[in-house]
mmCIF file of C-alpha atoms in Angstrom:
data_model
loop_
_atom_site.group_PDB
_atom_site.id
_atom_site.type_symbol
_atom_site.label_atom_id
_atom_site.label_comp_id
_atom_site.label_asym_id
_atom_site.label_seq_id
_atom_site.Cartn_x
_atom_site.Cartn_y
_atom_site.Cartn_z
ATOM 1 C CA MET A 1462 15.858 -2.293 -8.658
ATOM 2 C CA PRO A 1463 18.983 -0.546 -8.587
ATOM 3 C CA ILE A 1464 18.427 2.811 -7.960
ATOM 4 C CA GLU A 1465 20.341 3.918 -11.252
ATOM 5 C CA GLU A 1466 17.984 1.496 -13.063
ATOM 6 C CA PHE A 1467 14.973 3.172 -11.348
ATOM 7 C CA GLU A 1468 15.736 6.683 -12.511
ATOM 8 C CA LYS A 1469 16.609 5.225 -15.952
ATOM 9 C CA LEU A 1470 12.758 3.566 -15.905
ATOM 10 C CA ASN A 1471 11.241 6.367 -15.028
ATOM 11 C CA ARG A 1472 13.020 8.717 -18.081
ATOM 12 C CA ASP A 1473 12.109 6.362 -20.623
ATOM 13 C CA ARG A 1474 7.975 6.193 -18.894
ATOM 14 C CA GLU A 1475 8.080 10.129 -18.968
ATOM 15 C CA LEU A 1476 9.371 10.261 -22.481
ATOM 16 C CA LYS A 1477 6.641 7.932 -23.393
ATOM 17 C CA GLY A 1478 3.867 10.144 -21.473
ATOM 18 C CA GLU A 1479 3.511 7.202 -19.255
ATOM 19 C CA LYS A 1480 2.952 7.882 -15.396
ATOM 20 C CA LEU A 1481 6.019 7.919 -13.284
ATOM 21 C CA PHE A 1482 6.567 5.075 -10.052
ATOM 22 C CA ALA A 1483 7.044 6.798 -6.753
ATOM 23 C CA ASN A 1484 9.968 4.727 -6.010
ATOM 24 C CA PRO A 1485 12.103 1.511 -6.490
ATOM 25 C CA ARG A 1486 10.029 -0.420 -4.306
ATOM 26 C CA ASN A 1487 6.944 0.319 -6.340
ATOM 27 C CA SER A 1488 8.352 -0.243 -9.652
ATOM 28 C CA THR A 1489 9.744 -3.983 -8.365
ATOM 29 C CA ALA A 1490 6.209 -4.977 -7.062
ATOM 30 C CA GLY A 1491 4.340 -3.664 -10.271
ATOM 31 C CA THR A 1492 7.138 -5.165 -12.638
ATOM 32 C CA LEU A 1493 6.686 -8.555 -10.928
ATOM 33 C CA LYS A 1494 3.027 -8.508 -11.484
ATOM 34 C CA LEU A 1495 3.795 -8.165 -15.128
ATOM 35 C CA GLN A 1496 2.534 -10.889 -17.933
ATOM 36 C CA ASP A 1497 5.059 -10.099 -20.181
ATOM 37 C CA PRO A 1498 8.450 -11.721 -19.489
ATOM 38 C CA LYS A 1499 10.294 -9.349 -22.379
ATOM 39 C CA ILE A 1500 9.329 -6.164 -20.171
ATOM 40 C CA VAL A 1501 10.222 -7.951 -16.812
ATOM 41 C CA ALA A 1502 13.697 -8.940 -18.400
ATOM 42 C CA SER A 1503 14.031 -5.364 -19.635
ATOM 43 C CA ARG A 1504 13.661 -3.855 -16.241
ATOM 44 C CA LYS A 1505 17.242 -5.116 -14.571
ATOM 45 C CA LEU A 1506 15.664 -6.535 -11.622
ATOM 46 C CA SER A 1507 18.386 -7.681 -8.755
ATOM 47 C CA VAL A 1508 18.339 -9.698 -5.652
ATOM 48 C CA PHE A 1509 20.019 -10.529 -2.486
ATOM 49 C CA LEU A 1510 19.984 -14.197 -1.316
ATOM 50 C CA TYR A 1511 19.955 -14.792 2.240
ATOM 51 C CA SER A 1512 19.031 -18.583 3.078
ATOM 52 C CA LEU A 1513 19.871 -21.873 1.722
ATOM 53 C CA ILE A 1514 17.294 -24.608 2.768
ATOM 54 C CA SER A 1515 18.406 -28.406 1.879
ATOM 55 C CA ASN A 1516 17.257 -31.754 3.222
ATOM 56 C CA ASP A 1517 20.613 -33.115 2.524
ATOM 57 C CA GLU A 1518 23.068 -30.230 4.720
ATOM 58 C CA GLU A 1519 22.790 -29.245 8.184
ATOM 59 C CA PHE A 1520 24.172 -25.562 8.840
ATOM 60 C CA GLU A 1521 25.508 -24.530 12.115
ATOM 61 C CA SER A 1522 24.314 -20.810 11.322
ATOM 62 C CA GLN A 1523 23.652 -18.031 9.422
ATOM 63 C CA GLU A 1524 26.898 -16.971 8.326
ATOM 64 C CA GLU A 1525 27.872 -20.199 7.218
ATOM 65 C CA ASN A 1526 24.543 -20.450 5.011
ATOM 66 C CA LEU A 1527 25.513 -16.844 3.127
ATOM 67 C CA LYS A 1528 28.983 -18.051 2.585
ATOM 68 C CA LEU A 1529 28.094 -21.004 0.899
ATOM 69 C CA LEU A 1530 25.387 -19.428 -1.187
ATOM 70 C CA LYS A 1531 28.260 -17.200 -2.078
ATOM 71 C CA LYS A 1532 30.224 -19.767 -2.687
ATOM 72 C CA LEU A 1533 27.651 -21.713 -5.172
ATOM 73 C CA GLY A 1534 27.334 -18.317 -7.144
ATOM 74 C CA PHE A 1535 24.630 -16.586 -5.432
ATOM 75 C CA ARG A 1536 24.223 -12.770 -5.388
ATOM 76 C CA VAL A 1537 24.642 -12.305 -1.452
ATOM 77 C CA ASN A 1538 24.501 -8.656 0.357
ATOM 78 C CA ASN A 1539 28.258 -8.546 1.658
ATOM 79 C CA GLN A 1540 26.876 -5.664 3.967
ATOM 80 C CA TYR A 1541 26.272 -7.961 7.106
ATOM 81 C CA LYS A 1542 28.090 -8.315 10.596
ATOM 82 C CA VAL A 1543 28.135 -11.128 12.839
ATOM 83 C CA CYS A 1544 28.263 -9.484 16.409
ATOM 84 C CA ALA A 1545 28.926 -10.410 19.979
ATOM 85 C CA SER A 1546 26.738 -8.669 21.995
ATOM 86 C CA ILE A 1547 23.379 -6.421 21.597
ATOM 87 C CA GLU A 1548 25.562 -3.213 22.143
ATOM 88 C CA GLU A 1549 27.722 -4.555 18.854
ATOM 89 C CA VAL A 1550 24.526 -4.986 17.157
ATOM 90 C CA LEU A 1551 23.366 -1.543 17.653
ATOM 91 C CA LYS A 1552 26.593 0.175 17.216
ATOM 92 C CA ILE A 1553 26.581 -1.626 13.551
ATOM 93 C CA CYS A 1554 22.931 -0.529 12.663
ATOM 94 C CA ASN A 1555 23.897 3.365 13.362
ATOM 95 C CA LEU A 1556 26.874 2.260 11.175
ATOM 96 C CA PHE A 1557 24.410 0.898 8.742
ATOM 97 C CA GLU A 1558 22.241 3.821 8.852
ATOM 98 C CA GLU A 1559 25.132 5.953 8.008
ATOM 99 C CA LYS A 1560 25.962 4.030 4.619
ATOM 100 C CA ARG A 1561 22.491 4.189 3.735
ATOM 101 C CA GLU A 1562 22.915 7.014 1.227
ATOM 102 C CA SER A 1563 25.996 5.638 -0.287
ATOM 103 C CA LEU A 1564 24.346 2.445 -1.321
ATOM 104 C CA ASP A 1565 23.070 1.666 -5.122
ATOM 105 C CA TYR A 1566 20.204 0.286 -3.645
ATOM 106 C CA GLU A 1567 17.085 1.775 -1.269
ATOM 107 C CA ILE A 1568 16.857 0.566 2.394
ATOM 108 C CA ASP A 1569 14.808 1.456 5.331
ATOM 109 C CA GLY A 1570 16.411 -0.649 8.010
ATOM 110 C CA ALA A 1571 18.665 -3.206 9.004
ATOM 111 C CA VAL A 1572 17.239 -7.120 9.998
ATOM 112 C CA ILE A 1573 18.956 -8.636 13.091
ATOM 113 C CA LYS A 1574 19.424 -12.511 13.154
ATOM 114 C CA VAL A 1575 20.449 -14.996 15.675
ATOM 115 C CA ASN A 1576 23.002 -16.859 13.827
ATOM 116 C CA SER A 1577 22.786 -20.339 15.311
ATOM 117 C CA ILE A 1578 20.329 -22.208 13.499
ATOM 118 C CA LYS A 1579 19.839 -24.633 16.372
ATOM 119 C CA GLN A 1580 18.510 -21.617 18.143
ATOM 120 C CA GLN A 1581 16.588 -20.610 15.043
ATOM 121 C CA ARG A 1582 14.618 -23.683 15.092
ATOM 122 C CA ILE A 1583 14.012 -23.617 18.904
ATOM 123 C CA LEU A 1584 12.709 -20.048 18.650
ATOM 124 C CA GLY A 1585 10.620 -20.828 15.666
ATOM 125 C CA SER A 1586 8.073 -18.660 13.923
ATOM 126 C CA ILE A 1587 4.778 -16.912 14.559
ATOM 127 C CA ALA A 1588 2.133 -16.755 11.466
ATOM 128 C CA LYS A 1589 3.568 -13.948 9.349
ATOM 129 C CA SER A 1590 7.635 -13.808 11.003
ATOM 130 C CA PRO A 1591 10.309 -15.672 12.636
ATOM 131 C CA ARG A 1592 10.888 -14.897 16.628
ATOM 132 C CA TRP A 1593 14.896 -15.321 15.372
ATOM 133 C CA ALA A 1594 14.811 -12.192 13.404
ATOM 134 C CA VAL A 1595 13.621 -8.457 14.289
ATOM 135 C CA ALA A 1596 13.545 -5.350 11.967
ATOM 136 C CA TYR A 1597 15.816 -2.613 13.193
ATOM 137 C CA LYS A 1598 13.826 0.633 11.315
ATOM 138 C CA PHE A 1599 16.110 3.706 10.424
ATOM 139 C CA LYS A 1600 14.590 7.147 11.056
ATOM 140 C CA ALA A 1601 12.277 8.298 8.734
ATOM 141 C CA LYS A 1602 13.787 10.886 5.567
ATOM 142 C CA GLN A 1603 12.491 14.437 6.060
ATOM 143 C CA ALA A 1604 12.244 17.145 3.894
ATOM 144 C CA PHE A 1605 10.897 20.865 4.179
ATOM 145 C CA THR A 1606 8.310 22.333 2.236
ATOM 146 C CA LYS A 1607 4.913 25.064 1.662
ATOM 147 C CA LEU A 1608 1.653 23.454 2.334
ATOM 148 C CA LYS A 1609 -0.230 25.170 -0.433
ATOM 149 C CA GLU A 1610 -3.895 24.212 0.907
ATOM 150 C CA ILE A 1611 -5.887 21.820 2.753
ATOM 151 C CA THR A 1612 -8.367 19.529 0.596
ATOM 152 C CA TRP A 1613 -10.953 16.836 1.908
ATOM 153 C CA GLN A 1614 -11.156 13.849 0.603
ATOM 154 C CA VAL A 1615 -14.521 11.432 1.197
ATOM 155 C CA GLY A 1616 -14.038 7.635 1.482
ATOM 156 C CA ARG A 1617 -16.498 4.592 1.151
ATOM 157 C CA THR A 1618 -17.544 4.917 4.640
ATOM 158 C CA GLY A 1619 -18.453 8.221 4.162
ATOM 159 C CA ALA A 1620 -15.255 9.410 6.408
ATOM 160 C CA ILE A 1621 -14.073 12.617 5.118
ATOM 161 C CA THR A 1622 -9.827 12.836 5.754
ATOM 162 C CA PRO A 1623 -7.807 16.010 5.391
ATOM 163 C CA VAL A 1624 -5.130 15.948 2.768
ATOM 164 C CA ALA A 1625 -2.075 18.359 2.562
ATOM 165 C CA GLU A 1626 -1.579 19.996 -1.228
ATOM 166 C CA LEU A 1627 2.152 20.572 -1.093
ATOM 167 C CA GLU A 1628 4.833 22.244 -3.302
ATOM 168 C CA PRO A 1629 6.303 19.381 -5.012
ATOM 169 C CA VAL A 1630 9.595 18.390 -3.222
ATOM 170 C CA LYS A 1631 12.038 15.066 -3.444
ATOM 171 C CA LEU A 1632 12.230 12.805 -0.654
ATOM 172 C CA ALA A 1633 13.546 9.241 -0.641
ATOM 173 C CA GLY A 1634 13.637 9.094 -4.216
ATOM 174 C CA SER A 1635 10.298 10.169 -5.311
ATOM 175 C CA THR A 1636 8.767 13.825 -5.617
ATOM 176 C CA ILE A 1637 5.951 14.218 -2.938
ATOM 177 C CA SER A 1638 2.968 16.851 -3.942
ATOM 178 C CA ARG A 1639 0.180 15.426 -1.427
ATOM 179 C CA ALA A 1640 0.675 13.924 2.143
ATOM 180 C CA THR A 1641 -2.175 12.518 4.836
ATOM 181 C CA LEU A 1642 -2.948 14.503 7.816
ATOM 182 C CA HIS A 1643 -5.108 12.032 8.779
ATOM 183 C CA ASN A 1644 -7.990 13.737 10.794
ATOM 184 C CA PHE A 1645 -9.298 17.383 12.028
ATOM 185 C CA ASP A 1646 -7.952 16.144 15.485
ATOM 186 C CA GLU A 1647 -4.259 15.867 14.090
ATOM 187 C CA ILE A 1648 -4.407 19.405 12.568
ATOM 188 C CA GLN A 1649 -5.399 20.743 15.941
ATOM 189 C CA ARG A 1650 -3.170 19.231 17.850
ATOM 190 C CA LYS A 1651 -0.097 20.146 15.269
ATOM 191 C CA ASP A 1652 -1.820 23.024 14.365
ATOM 192 C CA ILE A 1653 -1.515 22.697 10.759
ATOM 193 C CA ARG A 1654 -2.578 25.790 8.507
ATOM 194 C CA ALA A 1655 -2.341 26.397 4.871
ATOM 195 C CA GLY A 1656 0.401 28.515 3.647
ATOM 196 C CA ASP A 1657 3.188 27.011 6.537
ATOM 197 C CA THR A 1658 5.882 25.687 5.779
ATOM 198 C CA VAL A 1659 6.086 22.184 7.154
ATOM 199 C CA VAL A 1660 8.357 19.054 7.545
ATOM 200 C CA ILE A 1661 7.136 15.947 5.952
ATOM 201 C CA GLU A 1662 8.302 12.508 6.511
ATOM 202 C CA LYS A 1663 7.651 8.984 4.517
ATOM 203 C CA GLY A 1664 6.066 6.499 7.214
ATOM 204 C CA GLY A 1665 7.803 3.120 6.748
ATOM 205 C CA ASP A 1666 9.522 5.083 4.029
ATOM 206 C CA VAL A 1667 6.213 4.985 2.059
ATOM 207 C CA ILE A 1668 3.459 7.025 2.976
ATOM 208 C CA PRO A 1669 4.173 10.728 2.964
ATOM 209 C CA LYS A 1670 3.026 12.682 6.417
ATOM 210 C CA VAL A 1671 3.195 15.832 7.903
ATOM 211 C CA VAL A 1672 5.407 15.880 10.791
ATOM 212 C CA SER A 1673 5.351 19.536 12.341
ATOM 213 C CA VAL A 1674 5.136 23.006 11.453
ATOM 214 C CA VAL A 1675 7.996 25.496 11.398
ATOM 215 C CA LEU A 1676 6.161 28.087 13.511
ATOM 216 C CA SER A 1677 9.089 31.030 12.721
ATOM 217 C CA GLU A 1678 8.057 30.782 9.102
ATOM 218 C CA ARG A 1679 4.609 30.877 9.554
ATOM 219 C CA PRO A 1680 2.853 33.815 7.526
ATOM 220 C CA LYS A 1681 1.554 36.660 9.488
ATOM 221 C CA ASN A 1682 -2.289 36.581 8.137
ATOM 222 C CA SER A 1683 -2.128 33.017 8.888
ATOM 223 C CA GLN A 1684 -5.754 31.588 9.887
ATOM 224 C CA PRO A 1685 -6.324 28.124 11.847
ATOM 225 C CA THR A 1686 -7.659 25.261 10.054
ATOM 226 C CA ASN A 1687 -11.620 24.755 10.666
ATOM 227 C CA PRO A 1688 -13.444 21.494 9.757
ATOM 228 C CA PRO A 1689 -15.928 21.255 6.646
ATOM 229 C CA THR A 1690 -19.265 22.455 7.340
ATOM 230 C CA ASN A 1691 -20.288 20.020 4.306
ATOM 231 C CA CYS A 1692 -19.759 17.004 2.377
ATOM 232 C CA PRO A 1693 -16.959 18.675 -0.105
ATOM 233 C CA VAL A 1694 -18.039 16.212 -3.192
ATOM 234 C CA CYS A 1695 -21.904 15.974 -2.610
ATOM 235 C CA SER A 1696 -22.476 19.331 -0.281
ATOM 236 C CA SER A 1697 -24.780 17.361 2.223
ATOM 237 C CA SER A 1698 -24.639 17.568 5.757
ATOM 238 C CA ILE A 1699 -22.032 15.778 8.006
ATOM 239 C CA ASN A 1700 -21.881 14.601 11.464
ATOM 240 C CA LYS A 1701 -19.170 13.693 14.203
ATOM 241 C CA SER A 1702 -19.881 10.999 16.889
ATOM 242 C CA GLU A 1703 -18.693 11.823 20.079
ATOM 243 C CA ASN A 1704 -16.190 8.572 20.449
ATOM 244 C CA GLU A 1705 -14.961 8.649 16.649
ATOM 245 C CA VAL A 1706 -12.303 11.758 15.266
ATOM 246 C CA ALA A 1707 -13.453 11.595 11.926
ATOM 247 C CA TYR A 1708 -16.216 13.688 10.119
ATOM 248 C CA TYR A 1709 -19.072 11.459 8.189
ATOM 249 C CA CYS A 1710 -20.714 12.362 5.214
ATOM 250 C CA GLU A 1711 -24.640 11.446 5.393
ATOM 251 C CA ASN A 1712 -25.422 10.937 2.191
ATOM 252 C CA PRO A 1713 -24.850 7.080 0.956
ATOM 253 C CA GLU A 1714 -25.772 8.105 -2.732
ATOM 254 C CA CYS A 1715 -22.349 10.373 -2.399
ATOM 255 C CA SER A 1716 -20.605 9.757 -5.529
ATOM 256 C CA ALA A 1717 -17.253 9.385 -3.643
ATOM 257 C CA GLN A 1718 -18.685 7.069 -1.306
ATOM 258 C CA ILE A 1719 -20.061 5.041 -4.191
ATOM 259 C CA LYS A 1720 -16.657 4.831 -6.150
ATOM 260 C CA GLY A 1721 -14.870 3.853 -2.668
ATOM 261 C CA ARG A 1722 -17.218 0.984 -2.117
ATOM 262 C CA LEU A 1723 -17.066 -0.458 -5.511
ATOM 263 C CA ILE A 1724 -13.060 0.135 -5.580
ATOM 264 C CA HIS A 1725 -13.370 -2.270 -2.154
ATOM 265 C CA PHE A 1726 -15.721 -4.736 -3.378
ATOM 266 C CA SER A 1727 -13.418 -5.407 -6.430
ATOM 267 C CA SER A 1728 -10.334 -4.937 -4.991
ATOM 268 C CA ARG A 1729 -7.702 -8.101 -4.406
ATOM 269 C CA GLY A 1730 -8.560 -9.407 -0.881
ATOM 270 C CA ALA A 1731 -12.130 -8.653 -1.254
ATOM 271 C CA MET A 1732 -13.874 -9.912 -4.847
ATOM 272 C CA ASP A 1733 -10.562 -10.086 -6.433
ATOM 273 C CA ILE A 1734 -12.339 -8.543 -9.905
ATOM 274 C CA GLU A 1735 -9.170 -8.070 -12.213
ATOM 275 C CA GLY A 1736 -9.566 -5.698 -14.602
ATOM 276 C CA LEU A 1737 -12.239 -3.379 -12.472
ATOM 277 C CA GLY A 1738 -9.623 -0.790 -10.757
ATOM 278 C CA ASP A 1739 -9.948 2.471 -9.898
ATOM 279 C CA ALA A 1740 -9.968 4.301 -13.219
ATOM 280 C CA LEU A 1741 -12.654 2.177 -14.800
ATOM 281 C CA ILE A 1742 -14.822 2.262 -11.902
ATOM 282 C CA GLU A 1743 -14.438 5.860 -11.822
ATOM 283 C CA LEU A 1744 -15.203 6.039 -15.547
ATOM 284 C CA PHE A 1745 -18.294 3.425 -15.310
ATOM 285 C CA VAL A 1746 -19.784 5.857 -12.351
ATOM 286 C CA ASP A 1747 -19.574 8.677 -14.371
ATOM 287 C CA LYS A 1748 -21.300 7.341 -17.075
ATOM 288 C CA GLY A 1749 -24.289 5.829 -15.068
ATOM 289 C CA PHE A 1750 -23.315 2.033 -16.121
ATOM 290 C CA ILE A 1751 -23.133 1.218 -12.250
ATOM 291 C CA LYS A 1752 -24.390 2.616 -9.012
ATOM 292 C CA HIS A 1753 -24.569 -0.149 -6.528
ATOM 293 C CA ILE A 1754 -22.622 -3.668 -5.789
ATOM 294 C CA SER A 1755 -25.016 -5.575 -7.811
ATOM 295 C CA ASP A 1756 -24.907 -3.502 -11.035
ATOM 296 C CA ILE A 1757 -21.293 -4.834 -11.241
ATOM 297 C CA TYR A 1758 -23.082 -8.168 -12.083
ATOM 298 C CA LYS A 1759 -25.372 -6.703 -14.980
ATOM 299 C CA LEU A 1760 -22.870 -5.206 -16.998
ATOM 300 C CA LYS A 1761 -22.669 -8.332 -18.619
ATOM 301 C CA ASN A 1762 -26.165 -6.829 -19.725
ATOM 302 C CA ILE A 1763 -24.980 -3.771 -21.496
ATOM 303 C CA LYS A 1764 -21.679 -5.248 -22.908
ATOM 304 C CA ASN A 1765 -22.575 -3.418 -26.728
ATOM 305 C CA LYS A 1766 -22.577 -0.244 -24.826
ATOM 306 C CA LEU A 1767 -19.154 -0.661 -22.668
ATOM 307 C CA ILE A 1768 -17.347 -1.966 -26.382
ATOM 308 C CA GLN A 1769 -18.340 1.130 -27.332
ATOM 309 C CA THR A 1770 -16.881 3.375 -24.718
ATOM 310 C CA GLU A 1771 -13.755 5.090 -25.011
ATOM 311 C CA ARG A 1772 -10.495 3.267 -24.420
ATOM 312 C CA LEU A 1773 -12.381 -0.317 -24.208
ATOM 313 C CA GLY A 1774 -11.937 -3.043 -26.677
ATOM 314 C CA GLU A 1775 -13.844 -5.970 -27.131
ATOM 315 C CA LYS A 1776 -11.203 -8.293 -26.002
ATOM 316 C CA SER A 1777 -10.784 -6.360 -22.251
ATOM 317 C CA ILE A 1778 -14.185 -6.095 -22.005
ATOM 318 C CA ASP A 1779 -14.479 -10.108 -22.451
ATOM 319 C CA ASN A 1780 -11.809 -10.424 -19.743
ATOM 320 C CA LEU A 1781 -13.664 -8.172 -17.532
ATOM 321 C CA LEU A 1782 -16.871 -10.185 -17.704
ATOM 322 C CA ASN A 1783 -15.389 -13.213 -17.266
ATOM 323 C CA SER A 1784 -13.352 -12.132 -14.065
ATOM 324 C CA ILE A 1785 -16.615 -10.840 -13.194
ATOM 325 C CA GLU A 1786 -18.117 -14.262 -13.468
ATOM 326 C CA LYS A 1787 -15.318 -15.890 -11.810
ATOM 327 C CA SER A 1788 -15.807 -13.987 -8.467
ATOM 328 C CA LYS A 1789 -18.760 -15.459 -8.029
ATOM 329 C CA SER A 1790 -16.768 -18.311 -6.621
ATOM 330 C CA GLN A 1791 -15.156 -16.372 -3.572
ATOM 331 C CA PRO A 1792 -15.581 -17.507 -0.271
ATOM 332 C CA PHE A 1793 -18.356 -15.905 1.759
ATOM 333 C CA SER A 1794 -15.999 -14.698 4.239
ATOM 334 C CA LYS A 1795 -14.550 -12.581 1.430
ATOM 335 C CA VAL A 1796 -17.630 -11.954 0.352
ATOM 336 C CA LEU A 1797 -18.620 -10.213 3.642
ATOM 337 C CA PHE A 1798 -15.402 -8.130 3.931
ATOM 338 C CA ALA A 1799 -15.934 -6.864 0.400
ATOM 339 C CA ILE A 1800 -19.458 -5.632 1.542
ATOM 340 C CA GLY A 1801 -17.373 -3.108 3.628
ATOM 341 C CA ILE A 1802 -18.973 -3.155 6.961
ATOM 342 C CA ARG A 1803 -17.339 -0.512 9.449
ATOM 343 C CA SER A 1804 -15.106 -2.175 12.040
ATOM 344 C CA VAL A 1805 -15.386 -5.508 10.389
ATOM 345 C CA SER A 1806 -11.887 -6.308 9.031
ATOM 346 C CA TYR A 1807 -10.650 -9.349 6.712
ATOM 347 C CA THR A 1808 -8.502 -10.506 9.845
ATOM 348 C CA HIS A 1809 -11.740 -11.040 12.215
ATOM 349 C CA LEU A 1810 -13.539 -12.518 9.026
ATOM 350 C CA ARG A 1811 -10.734 -15.206 8.331
ATOM 351 C CA ALA A 1812 -10.613 -16.093 11.632
ATOM 352 C CA HIS A 1813 -14.148 -17.407 11.183
ATOM 353 C CA GLU A 1814 -13.721 -18.141 7.643
ATOM 354 C CA THR A 1815 -14.623 -22.130 7.844
ATOM 355 C CA VAL A 1816 -17.768 -21.363 10.075
ATOM 356 C CA LEU A 1817 -19.032 -18.352 7.925
ATOM 357 C CA ASP A 1818 -18.927 -20.623 4.649
ATOM 358 C CA LEU A 1819 -20.937 -23.578 6.635
ATOM 359 C CA VAL A 1820 -23.619 -20.663 7.792
ATOM 360 C CA CYS A 1821 -23.785 -19.564 3.988
ATOM 361 C CA ARG A 1822 -24.089 -22.945 2.405
ATOM 362 C CA LEU A 1823 -26.851 -24.047 5.001
ATOM 363 C CA LEU A 1824 -28.642 -20.704 4.458
ATOM 364 C CA LEU A 1825 -28.490 -21.402 0.636
ATOM 365 C CA GLU A 1826 -29.951 -24.956 1.564
ATOM 366 C CA LYS A 1827 -32.734 -23.585 3.512
ATOM 367 C CA LYS A 1828 -33.377 -21.018 0.552
ATOM 368 C CA LYS A 1829 -33.846 -23.948 -1.726
#
């Protein structure tokens, strides 16, 4: 999405009282997921094409490919250069980084490709990317701002994470008011304190983080940051094991943990319950409709109560209940991931997906 169109979109949303998009990347991803083609068409998305695949034509080089695409009338990014050496490649990457601010779209790096199509085929690809192309990431954009206070968030596993509450500052196309501090060890290592002037940047131009403290501007009455003594949500006792950096809330009934577990369970990579997002889970937990994962599948029993809830209508509740029912057909590997066992990632489970599903079927047969 061109920067000008992104800014226009946010101005329109602000006038309507709608939530603003963080950056063109987020707004483009959100637009592509919309069901209404009229809204998509109104947002003026654009595209650069980089590769033409043909069963009839044999191309010799990436450059030839781009020239043919342009000749056929497709939109091709003219900001490319064929280089004769790695020294020239680095020189061009530095040149592109200097041009970064003058472009009418956002970039966070350049892609270096082997020009010969024959050599591309020889090099081949791995699961997620080709071996014949590599990303050269530019240095992340930085900004200075004041750290007003450090707050603590509780996740689905009970892990307590520090967050920097900042004086809002414009950075890489969006206004930043919060940034991750990762864990208490990171706070100690960088000696981050409330009241400090800090340098922030966007990791990968997406996630804001505190890079360092401007010590020369530190207030004289500044005090070192201490770790939490109790859970900031439920006030329960917390613990920290020797081999981990995180502090954990010991109360599994902590409302923040409950919400986190439910959000994770319903997410796209897990049970993929469309319509059961963060806001609705917050609402349902606060109203006492759901407390445990199993309660999601009992929502059909209180349909009338749900319909009477503010902001919800019969159609949206029907869609939600249908999505919940549909989630029962997810493979067992996704069910295991959705449960949220610590240190068990979807990558681990996906590698053994067939075996897990077979075990599940055998257990069900045995139960019958």
